[in-house]
Amino acid sequence: MKRGTHQRNAIRKALLNAGRPLSVNEVFALAQNEVAGLGIATVYRNLKALQLEELIVQVDLPGQPPRWEKAPERHHHHFLCRTCDKLSEIQDCPEGLRHLLPEGYTLEEHDILLRGQCDTCTRVTNSYANRK
Amino acid sequence: MKRGTHQRNAIRKALLNAGRPLSVNEVFALAQNEVAGLGIATVYRNLKALQLEELIVQVDLPGQPPRWEKAPERHHHHFLCRTCDKLSEIQDCPEGLRHLLPEGYTLEEHDILLRGQCDTCTRVTNSYANRK
DNA sequence: ACGTTAATGATAATCTATTATCAATAGTAG
DNA sequence: CTACTATTGATAATAGATTATCATTAACGT
């Protein structure tokens, strides 16, 4: 039977509370704050398990290892900060993507990744720029 | 001094004629039709070289190794066929992505990947569906 | 509290993609 | 044509991410 361990709870909690997709190492670091001595293999194992239980989903990015987020309630996309490398959620979704398709093509899904600087990093950049 | 070899020419030709981004193995296969005995290391070497010369660019996809395409003249996106795994170019680009951003965020770039079935694979699927 | 066994931690092994090595080959300047 | 050396092909090595192994630990039904 499935057991409720501190490790599993810490990993699940990290993902449910983060509010954004986390990398394996982000999950590892956060869960270690709860469970000293946590091993990275346990993180990988529980990520797979939580995915099977459909509590979390894998988020694939171009040119990067996947991140993990709480199973989303609605369709959404992501924003990647080029400075702090944090991924955040974007609620809205552009319209009319189907019209971009060539004749005869069938559209089933779409991935959109916006990239730039998050609010925090934008603020820091601006404060540097404003110095004389 | 830089030399013009059959291998380099075959690799360049494959990419310039393809009209769509190619994986390393696609380049390898196409160039082998021109140059028997071509080695995979030569493909990797020349992809890097052509990238440095800015004749080709790397195309990163979520959850896949990169592909390579002729250095594009205009901004564009891609369509990935879930059936034949071929990547093709999409000319247009949705408007108003900036409006999707939360307050304080700075948008610099965006990646869009449409997924579904290309015209060829859509046709095949439909012809199966139409059989009694 | 006990016994069973799922889960864990440490780390070796694996996997896939890419790069390094090096002897042999083949462009090309003269 | 010759000499020089960039380039190649075969493959060993590397890199990074993930999975397997296995002895030990700790849930939890009884």
PDB file of N, CA, C and O (backbone and C1' of nucleotides) in Angstrom, chain D residues 13-29:
ATOM      1  P    DA D  13      38.204   5.878 -24.053  1.00  0.00           P
ATOM      2  O5'  DA D  13      37.576   7.337 -23.996  1.00  0.00           O
ATOM      3  C5'  DA D  13      38.317   8.428 -24.549  1.00  0.00           C
ATOM      4  C4'  DA D  13      37.603   9.717 -24.202  1.00  0.00           C
ATOM      5  C3'  DA D  13      37.122   9.802 -22.751  1.00  0.00           C
ATOM      6  O3'  DA D  13      37.530  11.049 -22.243  1.00  0.00           O
ATOM      7  C1'  DA D  13      35.313  10.188 -24.248  1.00  0.00           C
ATOM      8  P    DT D  14      37.122  11.463 -20.744  1.00  0.00           P
ATOM      9  O5'  DT D  14      35.842  12.357 -21.012  1.00  0.00           O
ATOM     10  C5'  DT D  14      35.936  13.415 -21.964  1.00  0.00           C
ATOM     11  C4'  DT D  14      34.604  14.114 -22.028  1.00  0.00           C
ATOM     12  C3'  DT D  14      34.005  14.455 -20.664  1.00  0.00           C
ATOM     13  O3'  DT D  14      33.858  15.854 -20.632  1.00  0.00           O
ATOM     14  C1'  DT D  14      32.396  13.476 -22.133  1.00  0.00           C
ATOM     15  P    DA D  15      33.459  16.611 -19.298  1.00  0.00           P
ATOM     16  O5'  DA D  15      31.912  16.889 -19.542  1.00  0.00           O
ATOM     17  C5'  DA D  15      31.462  17.233 -20.857  1.00  0.00           C
ATOM     18  C4'  DA D  15      29.974  17.480 -20.776  1.00  0.00           C
ATOM     19  C3'  DA D  15      29.481  17.737 -19.356  1.00  0.00           C
ATOM     20  O3'  DA D  15      28.549  18.800 -19.397  1.00  0.00           O
ATOM     21  C1'  DA D  15      28.365  15.859 -20.294  1.00  0.00           C
ATOM     22  P    DG D  16      28.048  19.407 -17.996  1.00  0.00           P
ATOM     23  O5'  DG D  16      26.508  19.020 -17.980  1.00  0.00           O
ATOM     24  C5'  DG D  16      25.755  19.081 -19.187  1.00  0.00           C
ATOM     25  C4'  DG D  16      24.433  18.394 -18.969  1.00  0.00           C
ATOM     26  C3'  DG D  16      23.890  18.553 -17.551  1.00  0.00           C
ATOM     27  O3'  DG D  16      22.560  19.038 -17.655  1.00  0.00           O
ATOM     28  C1'  DG D  16      24.014  16.246 -18.145  1.00  0.00           C
ATOM     29  P    DA D  17      21.588  19.086 -16.389  1.00  0.00           P
ATOM     30  O5'  DA D  17      20.714  17.763 -16.590  1.00  0.00           O
ATOM     31  C5'  DA D  17      20.130  17.526 -17.872  1.00  0.00           C
ATOM     32  C4'  DA D  17      19.361  16.234 -17.828  1.00  0.00           C
ATOM     33  C3'  DA D  17      18.456  16.106 -16.613  1.00  0.00           C
ATOM     34  O3'  DA D  17      17.174  15.673 -17.048  1.00  0.00           O
ATOM     35  C1'  DA D  17      19.907  14.229 -16.786  1.00  0.00           C
ATOM     36  P    DT D  18      15.978  15.448 -16.011  1.00  0.00           P
ATOM     37  O5'  DT D  18      16.023  13.867 -15.791  1.00  0.00           O
ATOM     38  C5'  DT D  18      15.941  13.038 -16.933  1.00  0.00           C
ATOM     39  C4'  DT D  18      16.243  11.611 -16.561  1.00  0.00           C
ATOM     40  C3'  DT D  18      15.361  11.035 -15.452  1.00  0.00           C
ATOM     41  O3'  DT D  18      14.596   9.994 -16.043  1.00  0.00           O
ATOM     42  C1'  DT D  18      17.638  10.419 -15.182  1.00  0.00           C
ATOM     43  P    DT D  19      13.621   9.051 -15.260  1.00  0.00           P
ATOM     44  O5'  DT D  19      14.540   7.786 -14.943  1.00  0.00           O
ATOM     45  C5'  DT D  19      15.133   7.087 -16.028  1.00  0.00           C
ATOM     46  C4'  DT D  19      15.871   5.872 -15.500  1.00  0.00           C
ATOM     47  C3'  DT D  19      15.062   5.001 -14.534  1.00  0.00           C
ATOM     48  O3'  DT D  19      15.250   3.664 -14.960  1.00  0.00           O
ATOM     49  C1'  DT D  19      17.124   5.613 -13.549  1.00  0.00           C
ATOM     50  P    DA D  20      14.654   2.424 -14.143  1.00  0.00           P
ATOM     51  O5'  DA D  20      15.961   1.789 -13.481  1.00  0.00           O
ATOM     52  C5'  DA D  20      17.071   1.474 -14.292  1.00  0.00           C
ATOM     53  C4'  DA D  20      18.098   0.699 -13.489  1.00  0.00           C
ATOM     54  C3'  DA D  20      17.525  -0.385 -12.586  1.00  0.00           C
ATOM     55  O3'  DA D  20      18.428  -1.493 -12.634  1.00  0.00           O
ATOM     56  C1'  DA D  20      18.639   1.273 -11.256  1.00  0.00           C
ATOM     57  P    DT D  21      18.153  -2.811 -11.719  1.00  0.00           P
ATOM     58  O5'  DT D  21      19.067  -2.508 -10.447  1.00  0.00           O
ATOM     59  C5'  DT D  21      20.423  -2.145 -10.639  1.00  0.00           C
ATOM     60  C4'  DT D  21      21.149  -2.154  -9.306  1.00  0.00           C
ATOM     61  C3'  DT D  21      20.646  -3.186  -8.306  1.00  0.00           C
ATOM     62  O3'  DT D  21      21.777  -3.789  -7.696  1.00  0.00           O
ATOM     63  C1'  DT D  21      20.569  -1.030  -7.345  1.00  0.00           C
ATOM     64  P    DC D  22      21.637  -5.238  -6.935  1.00  0.00           P
ATOM     65  O5'  DC D  22      21.732  -4.807  -5.403  1.00  0.00           O
ATOM     66  C5'  DC D  22      22.769  -3.922  -4.984  1.00  0.00           C
ATOM     67  C4'  DC D  22      22.476  -3.432  -3.576  1.00  0.00           C
ATOM     68  C3'  DC D  22      21.657  -4.431  -2.734  1.00  0.00           C
ATOM     69  O3'  DC D  22      22.128  -4.362  -1.403  1.00  0.00           O
ATOM     70  C1'  DC D  22      20.587  -2.370  -2.756  1.00  0.00           C
ATOM     71  P    DA D  23      22.288  -5.765  -0.535  1.00  0.00           P
ATOM     72  O5'  DA D  23      22.811  -5.177   0.853  1.00  0.00           O
ATOM     73  C5'  DA D  23      23.814  -4.160   0.839  1.00  0.00           C
ATOM     74  C4'  DA D  23      23.388  -3.020   1.764  1.00  0.00           C
ATOM     75  C3'  DA D  23      22.859  -3.460   3.127  1.00  0.00           C
ATOM     76  O3'  DA D  23      23.388  -2.597   4.124  1.00  0.00           O
ATOM     77  C1'  DA D  23      21.250  -2.113   2.065  1.00  0.00           C
ATOM     78  P    DT D  24      22.949  -2.762   5.678  1.00  0.00           P
ATOM     79  O5'  DT D  24      21.897  -1.587   5.867  1.00  0.00           O
ATOM     80  C5'  DT D  24      22.315  -0.233   5.654  1.00  0.00           C
ATOM     81  C4'  DT D  24      21.138   0.689   5.893  1.00  0.00           C
ATOM     82  C3'  DT D  24      20.470   0.559   7.268  1.00  0.00           C
ATOM     83  O3'  DT D  24      20.442   1.852   7.862  1.00  0.00           O
ATOM     84  C1'  DT D  24      18.853   0.533   5.530  1.00  0.00           C
ATOM     85  P    DT D  25      19.726   2.063   9.273  1.00  0.00           P
ATOM     86  O5'  DT D  25      18.324   2.702   8.839  1.00  0.00           O
ATOM     87  C5'  DT D  25      18.346   3.783   7.914  1.00  0.00           C
ATOM     88  C4'  DT D  25      16.922   4.243   7.663  1.00  0.00           C
ATOM     89  C3'  DT D  25      16.083   4.469   8.917  1.00  0.00           C
ATOM     90  O3'  DT D  25      15.425   5.711   8.751  1.00  0.00           O
ATOM     91  C1'  DT D  25      14.955   3.014   7.435  1.00  0.00           C
ATOM     92  P    DA D  26      14.609   6.350   9.966  1.00  0.00           P
ATOM     93  O5'  DA D  26      13.113   6.073   9.529  1.00  0.00           O
ATOM     94  C5'  DA D  26      12.670   6.539   8.250  1.00  0.00           C
ATOM     95  C4'  DA D  26      11.260   6.039   8.019  1.00  0.00           C
ATOM     96  C3'  DA D  26      10.320   6.216   9.208  1.00  0.00           C
ATOM     97  O3'  DA D  26       9.005   6.348   8.694  1.00  0.00           O
ATOM     98  C1'  DA D  26      10.447   3.971   8.718  1.00  0.00           C
ATOM     99  P    DA D  27       8.274   7.734   8.810  1.00  0.00           P
ATOM    100  O5'  DA D  27       7.051   7.468   7.840  1.00  0.00           O
ATOM    101  C5'  DA D  27       6.182   6.523   8.288  1.00  0.00           C
ATOM    102  C4'  DA D  27       5.390   5.939   7.183  1.00  0.00           C
ATOM    103  C3'  DA D  27       3.954   5.806   7.620  1.00  0.00           C
ATOM    104  O3'  DA D  27       3.128   5.701   6.498  1.00  0.00           O
ATOM    105  C1'  DA D  27       5.074   3.699   7.706  1.00  0.00           C
ATOM    106  P    DC D  28       1.594   6.003   6.716  1.00  0.00           P
ATOM    107  O5'  DC D  28       1.001   4.627   7.243  1.00  0.00           O
ATOM    108  C5'  DC D  28       1.041   3.486   6.406  1.00  0.00           C
ATOM    109  C4'  DC D  28       0.587   2.274   7.186  1.00  0.00           C
ATOM    110  C3'  DC D  28      -0.540   2.555   8.193  1.00  0.00           C
ATOM    111  O3'  DC D  28      -1.402   1.426   8.203  1.00  0.00           O
ATOM    112  C1'  DC D  28       1.205   1.507   9.262  1.00  0.00           C
ATOM    113  P    DG D  29      -2.948   1.626   7.782  1.00  0.00           P
ATOM    114  O5'  DG D  29      -3.454   0.119   7.712  1.00  0.00           O
ATOM    115  C5'  DG D  29      -2.812  -0.779   6.803  1.00  0.00           C
ATOM    116  C4'  DG D  29      -2.739  -2.173   7.410  1.00  0.00           C
ATOM    117  C3'  DG D  29      -3.990  -2.598   8.172  1.00  0.00           C
ATOM    118  O3'  DG D  29      -4.233  -3.980   7.944  1.00  0.00           O
ATOM    119  C1'  DG D  29      -2.112  -2.579   9.650  1.00  0.00           C
TER     120       DG D  29
END
